mmCIF file of C-alpha atoms in Angstrom:
data_model
loop_
_atom_site.group_PDB
_atom_site.id
_atom_site.type_symbol
_atom_site.label_atom_id
_atom_site.label_comp_id
_atom_site.label_asym_id
_atom_site.label_seq_id
_atom_site.Cartn_x
_atom_site.Cartn_y
_atom_site.Cartn_z
ATOM 1 C CA MET P 1 98.225 -102.302 79.122
ATOM 2 C CA ALA P 2 95.284 -103.926 77.345
ATOM 3 C CA ALA P 3 95.304 -101.197 74.699
ATOM 4 C CA ARG P 4 99.032 -101.677 74.169
ATOM 5 C CA GLY P 5 98.537 -105.404 73.805
ATOM 6 C CA ARG P 6 95.875 -104.890 71.126
ATOM 7 C CA LEU P 7 98.133 -102.430 69.310
ATOM 8 C CA LEU P 8 101.100 -104.794 69.330
ATOM 9 C CA ALA P 9 98.986 -107.709 68.148
ATOM 10 C CA GLY P 10 97.457 -105.662 65.359
ATOM 11 C CA ALA P 11 100.781 -104.430 64.070
ATOM 12 C CA ALA P 12 102.287 -107.882 64.130
ATOM 13 C CA PHE P 13 99.357 -109.356 62.217
ATOM 14 C CA ALA P 14 99.912 -106.824 59.453
ATOM 15 C CA LEU P 15 103.085 -108.575 58.250
ATOM 16 C CA GLY P 16 102.305 -112.105 59.240
ATOM 17 C CA GLY P 17 103.530 -111.847 62.805
ATOM 18 C CA GLY P 18 100.245 -113.227 63.984
ATOM 19 C CA PHE P 19 101.409 -116.744 63.147
ATOM 20 C CA GLY P 20 102.987 -116.835 66.585
ATOM 21 C CA LEU P 21 101.940 -113.644 68.319
ATOM 22 C CA TYR P 22 98.256 -114.466 68.254
ATOM 23 C CA GLN P 23 98.925 -117.802 69.911
ATOM 24 C CA THR P 24 101.213 -116.071 72.405
ATOM 25 C CA LEU P 25 98.717 -113.407 73.447
ATOM 26 C CA GLN P 26 95.513 -115.441 73.157
ATOM 27 C CA HIS P 27 94.941 -118.622 75.150
ATOM 28 C CA ARG P 28 92.037 -119.686 73.049
ATOM 29 C CA LEU P 29 90.770 -119.196 69.524
ATOM 30 C CA LYS P 30 87.029 -118.943 69.091
ATOM 31 C CA THR P 31 85.242 -120.888 66.420
ATOM 32 C CA ARG P 32 84.376 -118.506 63.577
ATOM 33 C CA GLU P 33 81.521 -118.515 61.140
ATOM 34 C CA HIS P 34 82.528 -119.391 57.593
ATOM 35 C CA LEU P 35 79.984 -117.262 55.798
ATOM 36 C CA ALA P 36 77.147 -114.961 56.754
ATOM 37 C CA LYS P 37 74.736 -112.524 55.163
ATOM 38 C CA GLN P 38 76.014 -109.049 56.034
ATOM 39 C CA GLU P 39 73.379 -106.317 56.263
ATOM 40 C CA PRO P 40 75.762 -103.449 57.185
ATOM 41 C CA ALA P 41 77.915 -104.073 54.094
ATOM 42 C CA GLN P 42 75.391 -104.685 51.324
ATOM 43 C CA LEU P 43 76.865 -104.345 47.851
ATOM 44 C CA PRO P 44 74.896 -103.132 44.838
ATOM 45 C CA GLU P 45 73.343 -105.846 42.738
ATOM 46 C CA GLY P 46 75.209 -106.904 39.637
ATOM 47 C CA SER P 47 77.349 -109.730 38.337
ATOM 48 C CA LEU P 48 80.361 -110.399 40.565
ATOM 49 C CA GLN P 49 81.138 -107.428 42.784
ATOM 50 C CA LEU P 50 83.872 -107.790 45.353
ATOM 51 C CA THR P 51 85.093 -105.935 48.435
ATOM 52 C CA LEU P 52 88.317 -107.087 50.085
ATOM 53 C CA TYR P 53 88.942 -106.289 53.744
ATOM 54 C CA GLN P 54 92.664 -106.510 54.316
ATOM 55 C CA TYR P 55 95.944 -105.420 55.830
ATOM 56 C CA LYS P 56 98.076 -104.465 52.854
ATOM 57 C CA THR P 57 101.184 -106.177 54.214
ATOM 58 C CA CYS P 58 99.431 -109.417 55.274
ATOM 59 C CA PRO P 59 100.719 -112.436 53.270
ATOM 60 C CA PHE P 60 97.277 -114.041 53.087
ATOM 61 C CA CYS P 61 95.706 -110.805 51.836
ATOM 62 C CA SER P 62 98.468 -110.371 49.274
ATOM 63 C CA LYS P 63 97.779 -113.911 48.061
ATOM 64 C CA VAL P 64 94.112 -113.048 47.442
ATOM 65 C CA ARG P 65 95.011 -109.791 45.658
ATOM 66 C CA ALA P 66 97.400 -111.634 43.355
ATOM 67 C CA PHE P 67 94.608 -114.055 42.443
ATOM 68 C CA LEU P 68 92.019 -111.330 41.843
ATOM 69 C CA ASP P 69 94.413 -109.164 39.829
ATOM 70 C CA TYR P 70 95.568 -112.007 37.613
ATOM 71 C CA HIS P 71 91.989 -113.045 36.859
ATOM 72 C CA GLY P 72 90.983 -109.499 35.996
ATOM 73 C CA LEU P 73 88.404 -109.201 38.762
ATOM 74 C CA PRO P 74 87.755 -105.605 39.850
ATOM 75 C CA TYR P 75 87.444 -105.203 43.601
ATOM 76 C CA GLU P 76 87.248 -102.485 46.195
ATOM 77 C CA ILE P 77 89.739 -102.484 49.062
ATOM 78 C CA VAL P 78 88.912 -101.606 52.641
ATOM 79 C CA GLU P 79 92.118 -101.225 54.648
ATOM 80 C CA VAL P 80 91.495 -102.485 58.169
ATOM 81 C CA ASN P 81 93.047 -100.844 61.215
ATOM 82 C CA PRO P 82 95.026 -103.745 62.740
ATOM 83 C CA VAL P 83 94.386 -102.495 66.265
ATOM 84 C CA MET P 84 90.683 -101.642 66.530
ATOM 85 C CA ARG P 85 89.468 -103.481 63.403
ATOM 86 C CA LYS P 86 86.325 -101.343 63.333
ATOM 87 C CA GLU P 87 86.058 -101.859 59.594
ATOM 88 C CA ILE P 88 85.101 -105.496 60.153
ATOM 89 C CA LYS P 89 82.882 -104.986 63.182
ATOM 90 C CA PHE P 90 80.017 -106.437 61.124
ATOM 91 C CA SER P 91 81.770 -109.822 61.156
ATOM 92 C CA SER P 92 82.153 -112.399 63.911
ATOM 93 C CA TYR P 93 85.205 -113.606 61.980
ATOM 94 C CA ARG P 94 87.926 -111.233 63.151
ATOM 95 C CA LYS P 95 90.779 -112.099 60.819
ATOM 96 C CA VAL P 96 91.651 -110.870 57.350
ATOM 97 C CA PRO P 97 91.282 -111.339 54.485
ATOM 98 C CA ILE P 98 87.515 -111.167 54.307
ATOM 99 C CA LEU P 99 85.923 -111.006 50.878
ATOM 100 C CA LEU P 100 82.369 -109.731 50.491
ATOM 101 C CA THR P 101 80.864 -110.858 47.224
ATOM 102 C CA ASN P 102 77.668 -109.920 45.479
ATOM 103 C CA THR P 103 76.026 -111.900 42.727
ATOM 104 C CA GLY P 104 72.549 -110.681 43.600
ATOM 105 C CA ASN P 105 72.889 -111.030 47.339
ATOM 106 C CA SER P 106 75.777 -110.339 49.689
ATOM 107 C CA LEU P 107 77.963 -113.185 50.922
ATOM 108 C CA GLN P 108 81.031 -113.240 53.150
ATOM 109 C CA LEU P 109 84.002 -115.500 52.396
ATOM 110 C CA ASN P 110 86.748 -116.161 54.959
ATOM 111 C CA ASP P 111 90.187 -117.799 54.709
ATOM 112 C CA SER P 112 92.448 -116.922 51.778
ATOM 113 C CA SER P 113 92.548 -120.439 50.303
ATOM 114 C CA VAL P 114 88.770 -120.831 50.536
ATOM 115 C CA ILE P 115 88.284 -117.427 48.911
ATOM 116 C CA ILE P 116 90.535 -118.385 46.000
ATOM 117 C CA SER P 117 89.066 -121.856 45.493
ATOM 118 C CA ALA P 118 85.455 -120.694 45.734
ATOM 119 C CA VAL P 119 85.828 -117.733 43.369
ATOM 120 C CA LYS P 120 87.870 -119.765 40.886
ATOM 121 C CA THR P 121 85.184 -122.458 40.904
ATOM 122 C CA TYR P 122 82.544 -119.794 40.277
ATOM 123 C CA LEU P 123 84.477 -118.371 37.328
ATOM 124 C CA ILE P 124 84.739 -121.796 35.687
ATOM 125 C CA SER P 125 81.370 -123.290 36.635
ATOM 126 C CA ARG P 126 78.796 -120.532 36.216
ATOM 127 C CA ARG P 127 75.980 -123.053 36.500
ATOM 128 C CA LYS P 128 76.648 -123.136 40.258
ATOM 129 C CA SER P 129 75.807 -120.152 42.441
ATOM 130 C CA LEU P 130 78.501 -118.834 44.757
ATOM 131 C CA ASP P 131 76.184 -119.539 47.678
ATOM 132 C CA GLU P 132 76.076 -123.181 46.653
ATOM 133 C CA ILE P 133 79.816 -123.383 46.022
ATOM 134 C CA VAL P 134 80.832 -122.201 49.497
ATOM 135 C CA THR P 135 78.829 -124.992 51.106
ATOM 136 C CA PHE P 136 81.490 -127.372 49.777
ATOM 137 C CA TYR P 137 84.038 -125.716 52.101
ATOM 138 C CA PRO P 138 82.589 -126.453 55.564
ATOM 139 C CA ALA P 139 84.047 -124.991 58.739
ATOM 140 C CA MET P 140 85.365 -127.676 61.089
ATOM 141 C CA LYS P 141 86.807 -127.586 64.585
ATOM 142 C CA ALA P 142 90.348 -128.866 64.914
ATOM 143 C CA VAL P 143 93.240 -128.846 67.383
ATOM 144 C CA ASN P 144 96.541 -127.395 66.189
ATOM 145 C CA ASP P 145 100.085 -128.454 67.084
ATOM 146 C CA GLN P 146 99.990 -126.279 70.215
ATOM 147 C CA GLY P 147 96.841 -127.996 71.456
ATOM 148 C CA LYS P 148 94.627 -125.004 70.719
ATOM 149 C CA GLU P 149 91.184 -125.306 69.196
ATOM 150 C CA VAL P 150 91.015 -123.671 65.788
ATOM 151 C CA THR P 151 88.648 -123.590 62.837
ATOM 152 C CA GLU P 152 89.722 -125.248 59.612
ATOM 153 C CA TYR P 153 87.890 -125.446 56.298
ATOM 154 C CA GLY P 154 87.349 -128.691 54.458
ATOM 155 C CA ASN P 155 88.343 -129.085 50.788
ATOM 156 C CA LYS P 156 89.876 -125.619 50.681
ATOM 157 C CA TYR P 157 92.493 -126.481 48.064
ATOM 158 C CA TRP P 158 89.984 -128.124 45.725
ATOM 159 C CA LEU P 159 87.935 -126.597 42.933
ATOM 160 C CA MET P 160 84.368 -127.904 42.939
ATOM 161 C CA LEU P 161 84.097 -128.878 39.278
ATOM 162 C CA ASP P 162 82.388 -131.680 37.417
ATOM 163 C CA GLU P 163 84.383 -134.207 35.417
ATOM 164 C CA MET P 164 84.295 -132.264 32.155
ATOM 165 C CA GLU P 165 85.280 -128.971 33.793
ATOM 166 C CA THR P 166 88.095 -130.679 35.688
ATOM 167 C CA GLN P 167 89.408 -132.156 32.452
ATOM 168 C CA GLN P 168 89.437 -128.725 30.837
ATOM 169 C CA VAL P 169 91.360 -127.102 33.685
ATOM 170 C CA TYR P 170 93.599 -130.063 34.500
ATOM 171 C CA PRO P 171 94.067 -132.179 31.339
ATOM 172 C CA ILE P 172 96.500 -134.362 33.284
ATOM 173 C CA LYS P 173 95.645 -135.560 36.787
ATOM 174 C CA GLU P 174 99.163 -134.813 37.981
ATOM 175 C CA MET P 175 98.545 -131.100 37.318
ATOM 176 C CA LEU P 176 95.766 -131.069 39.911
ATOM 177 C CA VAL P 177 97.756 -133.082 42.442
ATOM 178 C CA GLU P 178 100.775 -130.824 42.026
ATOM 179 C CA GLU P 179 98.782 -127.622 42.375
ATOM 180 C CA ILE P 180 97.072 -128.797 45.569
ATOM 181 C CA LYS P 181 100.371 -130.003 47.047
ATOM 182 C CA TRP P 182 102.103 -126.659 46.576
ATOM 183 C CA ARG P 183 99.148 -124.518 47.606
ATOM 184 C CA LYS P 184 99.129 -126.458 50.865
ATOM 185 C CA TRP P 185 102.909 -126.042 51.147
ATOM 186 C CA VAL P 186 102.456 -122.289 50.972
ATOM 187 C CA ASP P 187 100.062 -122.281 53.945
ATOM 188 C CA ASP P 188 101.816 -124.976 55.971
ATOM 189 C CA TRP P 189 105.419 -123.910 55.473
ATOM 190 C CA LEU P 190 106.215 -120.851 53.359
ATOM 191 C CA VAL P 191 104.146 -118.348 55.344
ATOM 192 C CA HIS P 192 105.872 -119.447 58.556
ATOM 193 C CA LEU P 193 109.216 -118.329 57.149
ATOM 194 C CA ILE P 194 108.157 -114.709 56.696
ATOM 195 C CA SER P 195 108.074 -113.430 60.289
ATOM 196 C CA PRO P 196 111.316 -115.058 61.518
ATOM 197 C CA ASN P 197 113.108 -113.608 58.488
ATOM 198 C CA VAL P 198 111.735 -110.070 58.484
ATOM 199 C CA TYR P 199 112.195 -109.813 62.287
ATOM 200 C CA ARG P 200 115.543 -111.634 62.293
ATOM 201 C CA THR P 201 117.551 -108.786 63.869
ATOM 202 C CA PRO P 202 116.490 -105.644 65.784
ATOM 203 C CA ARG P 203 117.430 -103.554 62.746
ATOM 204 C CA GLU P 204 115.359 -105.697 60.376
ATOM 205 C CA ALA P 205 112.446 -105.730 62.836
ATOM 206 C CA LEU P 206 112.473 -101.923 62.980
ATOM 207 C CA ALA P 207 112.591 -101.685 59.179
ATOM 208 C CA SER P 208 109.680 -104.137 58.935
ATOM 209 C CA PHE P 209 107.522 -102.196 61.367
ATOM 210 C CA ASP P 210 108.381 -98.937 59.631
ATOM 211 C CA TYR P 211 107.016 -100.562 56.465
ATOM 212 C CA ILE P 212 103.918 -101.863 58.288
ATOM 213 C CA VAL P 213 103.107 -98.445 59.752
ATOM 214 C CA ARG P 214 103.775 -96.649 56.460
ATOM 215 C CA GLU P 215 101.573 -98.980 54.416
ATOM 216 C CA GLY P 216 98.919 -99.759 57.006
ATOM 217 C CA LYS P 217 96.095 -97.829 58.634
ATOM 218 C CA PHE P 218 97.398 -96.522 61.952
ATOM 219 C CA GLY P 219 96.763 -93.396 63.970
ATOM 220 C CA THR P 220 99.754 -91.191 64.845
ATOM 221 C CA MET P 221 100.268 -92.567 68.346
ATOM 222 C CA GLU P 222 99.344 -96.097 67.266
ATOM 223 C CA GLY P 223 101.967 -95.948 64.547
ATOM 224 C CA PHE P 224 104.669 -94.639 66.873
ATOM 225 C CA PHE P 225 103.997 -97.332 69.459
ATOM 226 C CA ALA P 226 103.723 -100.067 66.852
ATOM 227 C CA LYS P 227 106.981 -99.126 65.174
ATOM 228 C CA TYR P 228 109.252 -99.008 68.196
ATOM 229 C CA VAL P 229 107.678 -101.233 70.838
ATOM 230 C CA GLY P 230 106.276 -103.679 68.294
ATOM 231 C CA ALA P 231 109.624 -104.066 66.545
ATOM 232 C CA LEU P 232 111.382 -104.935 69.793
ATOM 233 C CA ALA P 233 108.698 -107.391 70.847
ATOM 234 C CA MET P 234 108.582 -109.112 67.475
ATOM 235 C CA PHE P 235 112.358 -109.539 67.435
ATOM 236 C CA PHE P 236 112.024 -111.761 70.512
ATOM 237 C CA ILE P 237 108.837 -113.434 69.345
ATOM 238 C CA GLY P 238 110.563 -114.171 66.032
ATOM 239 C CA LYS P 239 113.043 -116.260 67.993
ATOM 240 C CA ARG P 240 110.170 -118.188 69.542
ATOM 241 C CA LEU P 241 108.634 -118.771 66.122
ATOM 242 C CA LYS P 242 111.960 -120.107 64.896
ATOM 243 C CA SER P 243 111.885 -122.733 67.621
ATOM 244 C CA ARG P 244 108.197 -123.555 67.139
ATOM 245 C CA HIS P 245 108.599 -124.244 63.438
ATOM 246 C CA HIS P 246 111.966 -125.987 63.870
ATOM 247 C CA LEU P 247 113.877 -123.532 61.717
ATOM 248 C CA GLN P 248 117.634 -123.450 61.358
ATOM 249 C CA ASP P 249 119.727 -121.093 63.493
ATOM 250 C CA ASN P 250 120.158 -118.953 60.406
ATOM 251 C CA VAL P 251 116.538 -118.641 59.285
ATOM 252 C CA ARG P 252 117.663 -117.265 55.936
ATOM 253 C CA GLU P 253 118.782 -120.776 55.017
ATOM 254 C CA ASP P 254 115.215 -122.053 55.369
ATOM 255 C CA LEU P 255 113.959 -119.206 53.186
ATOM 256 C CA TYR P 256 116.618 -119.914 50.568
ATOM 257 C CA GLU P 257 115.845 -123.635 50.575
ATOM 258 C CA ALA P 258 112.126 -122.968 50.220
ATOM 259 C CA ALA P 259 112.684 -120.639 47.264
ATOM 260 C CA ASP P 260 114.972 -123.094 45.521
ATOM 261 C CA ASP P 261 112.642 -126.023 46.261
ATOM 262 C CA TRP P 262 109.894 -124.086 44.515
ATOM 263 C CA VAL P 263 112.059 -123.336 41.487
ATOM 264 C CA LYS P 264 113.167 -126.969 41.327
ATOM 265 C CA ALA P 265 109.521 -128.111 41.388
ATOM 266 C CA ILE P 266 108.761 -125.924 38.383
ATOM 267 C CA GLY P 267 111.765 -127.309 36.521
ATOM 268 C CA LYS P 268 113.745 -125.955 33.585
ATOM 269 C CA HIS P 269 111.125 -126.482 30.913
ATOM 270 C CA ARG P 270 108.183 -124.552 32.356
ATOM 271 C CA LEU P 271 107.763 -120.816 32.785
ATOM 272 C CA PHE P 272 105.379 -121.386 35.685
ATOM 273 C CA MET P 273 104.096 -124.371 37.618
ATOM 274 C CA GLY P 274 100.965 -123.887 35.538
ATOM 275 C CA GLY P 275 103.020 -124.205 32.338
ATOM 276 C CA SER P 276 102.832 -121.204 30.048
ATOM 277 C CA GLN P 277 100.550 -119.380 32.503
ATOM 278 C CA PRO P 278 100.511 -119.182 36.327
ATOM 279 C CA ASN P 279 98.261 -121.569 38.211
ATOM 280 C CA LEU P 280 96.865 -121.156 41.727
ATOM 281 C CA ALA P 281 100.097 -122.395 43.303
ATOM 282 C CA ASP P 282 102.146 -119.819 41.371
ATOM 283 C CA LEU P 283 99.829 -117.054 42.534
ATOM 284 C CA ALA P 284 99.947 -118.236 46.150
ATOM 285 C CA VAL P 285 103.754 -118.375 46.312
ATOM 286 C CA TYR P 286 104.092 -115.000 44.606
ATOM 287 C CA GLY P 287 101.481 -113.385 46.848
ATOM 288 C CA VAL P 288 103.192 -114.522 50.042
ATOM 289 C CA LEU P 289 106.732 -113.598 48.980
ATOM 290 C CA ARG P 290 105.620 -110.204 47.663
ATOM 291 C CA VAL P 291 104.995 -108.836 51.172
ATOM 292 C CA MET P 292 108.764 -108.857 51.803
ATOM 293 C CA GLU P 293 109.542 -106.529 48.888
ATOM 294 C CA GLY P 294 111.675 -103.606 50.027
ATOM 295 C CA LEU P 295 113.014 -105.501 53.033
ATOM 296 C CA GLU P 296 116.438 -107.042 53.516
ATOM 297 C CA ALA P 297 115.051 -110.580 53.592
ATOM 298 C CA PHE P 298 113.580 -110.150 50.118
ATOM 299 C CA ASP P 299 116.813 -108.750 48.665
ATOM 300 C CA ASP P 300 118.802 -111.597 50.198
ATOM 301 C CA MET P 301 116.396 -114.174 48.782
ATOM 302 C CA MET P 302 116.642 -112.705 45.291
ATOM 303 C CA THR P 303 120.448 -112.663 45.500
ATOM 304 C CA HIS P 304 121.081 -116.086 47.015
ATOM 305 C CA THR P 305 118.468 -118.250 45.275
ATOM 306 C CA LYS P 306 117.337 -119.035 41.746
ATOM 307 C CA ILE P 307 113.849 -117.603 42.175
ATOM 308 C CA GLN P 308 114.384 -114.195 40.562
ATOM 309 C CA PRO P 309 113.534 -115.118 36.919
ATOM 310 C CA TRP P 310 110.275 -116.802 37.951
ATOM 311 C CA TYR P 311 109.393 -113.926 40.266
ATOM 312 C CA HIS P 312 109.865 -111.354 37.516
ATOM 313 C CA ARG P 313 107.757 -113.457 35.145
ATOM 314 C CA MET P 314 105.004 -113.438 37.752
ATOM 315 C CA GLU P 315 105.243 -109.665 38.113
ATOM 316 C CA THR P 316 104.921 -109.270 34.369
ATOM 317 C CA ALA P 317 102.010 -111.719 34.068
ATOM 318 C CA ILE P 318 99.999 -109.945 36.765
ATOM 319 C CA LYS P 319 100.779 -106.446 35.481
ATOM 320 C CA GLU P 320 99.693 -107.442 31.984
ATOM 321 C CA ALA P 321 96.462 -108.905 33.343
ATOM 322 C CA VAL P 322 95.736 -105.697 35.278
ATOM 323 C CA ILE P 323 96.425 -103.509 32.238
ATOM 324 C CA THR P 324 94.249 -105.676 30.016
ATOM 325 C CA ASN P 325 91.401 -105.496 32.496
ATOM 326 C CA GLN P 326 91.725 -101.723 32.851
ATOM 327 C CA HIS P 327 91.546 -101.293 29.097
ATOM 328 C CA GLN P 328 88.459 -103.498 28.934
ATOM 329 C CA LEU P 329 86.796 -101.404 31.647
ATOM 330 C CA HIS P 330 88.099 -98.151 30.110
ATOM 331 C CA LEU P 331 89.863 -97.226 33.325
ATOM 332 C CA PRO P 332 93.039 -95.111 33.521
ATOM 333 C CA VAL P 333 96.149 -97.275 33.504
#
């Protein structure tokens, strides 16, 4: 039974189901370390070398990949088995994404928003070391809405820049305020719409777990169990998540409203929230929504909201950035 519980939890985490399933199966969350030197996973010395530990279908991992791809940062991927998680046994932090960085020594970054803010700060402000930058994102104990103790990270939506650097990135103060607001909206609201929508019906839950098993790192028996037992369990847990997050009876309506709220915030005169180019909020929204591609919830969202033009612009912007980077590194496209 314990093995089955671990398998179900791992499969659910792979497509964001952990938002409720983890709290359902675990009575307590342990405080995690924010960063640590990792001897078993030393990276070769160089400039900025990155290794991303992920579940491919995890919204938070997809958010980090969108950021890295758009900024032309090469990185290695280690796909983590959602059940055993042996690939991250070196870490006391047992969630993904985990980003190992090397700028002369190896450093572990946890939490998708911290990863993005810290690396972006490093790219802009090279006079600060990455080791120094991550100290501005301290781990703090907090109690969530369910009364459980969790670890949060201070300042995680802020870039640690001086006044001149801030002026260069955000010429108008409102640009910074807007970006932070919507990055937080992604973590506080948008991600919580994924699981209830992709597990909305037994048929959709089965299709979602088929996708998770196909794209993830499962053994044969693990995959079989995850697909059929996990799908059934997550259908019922999806109902619980709907109640916890106060969603409408038809959870699609919340997804549609969120998509249209985002488009409305961008307005008619900007290609992206960042203007002519995506900013960190654009990349976060795109990364989270991307995990639904190929599922009924994604098709419905594209049909019943105004988000499609922006979404396709994001696809193009990231693809162009990847191609440009591959040409610069002389890699096959």
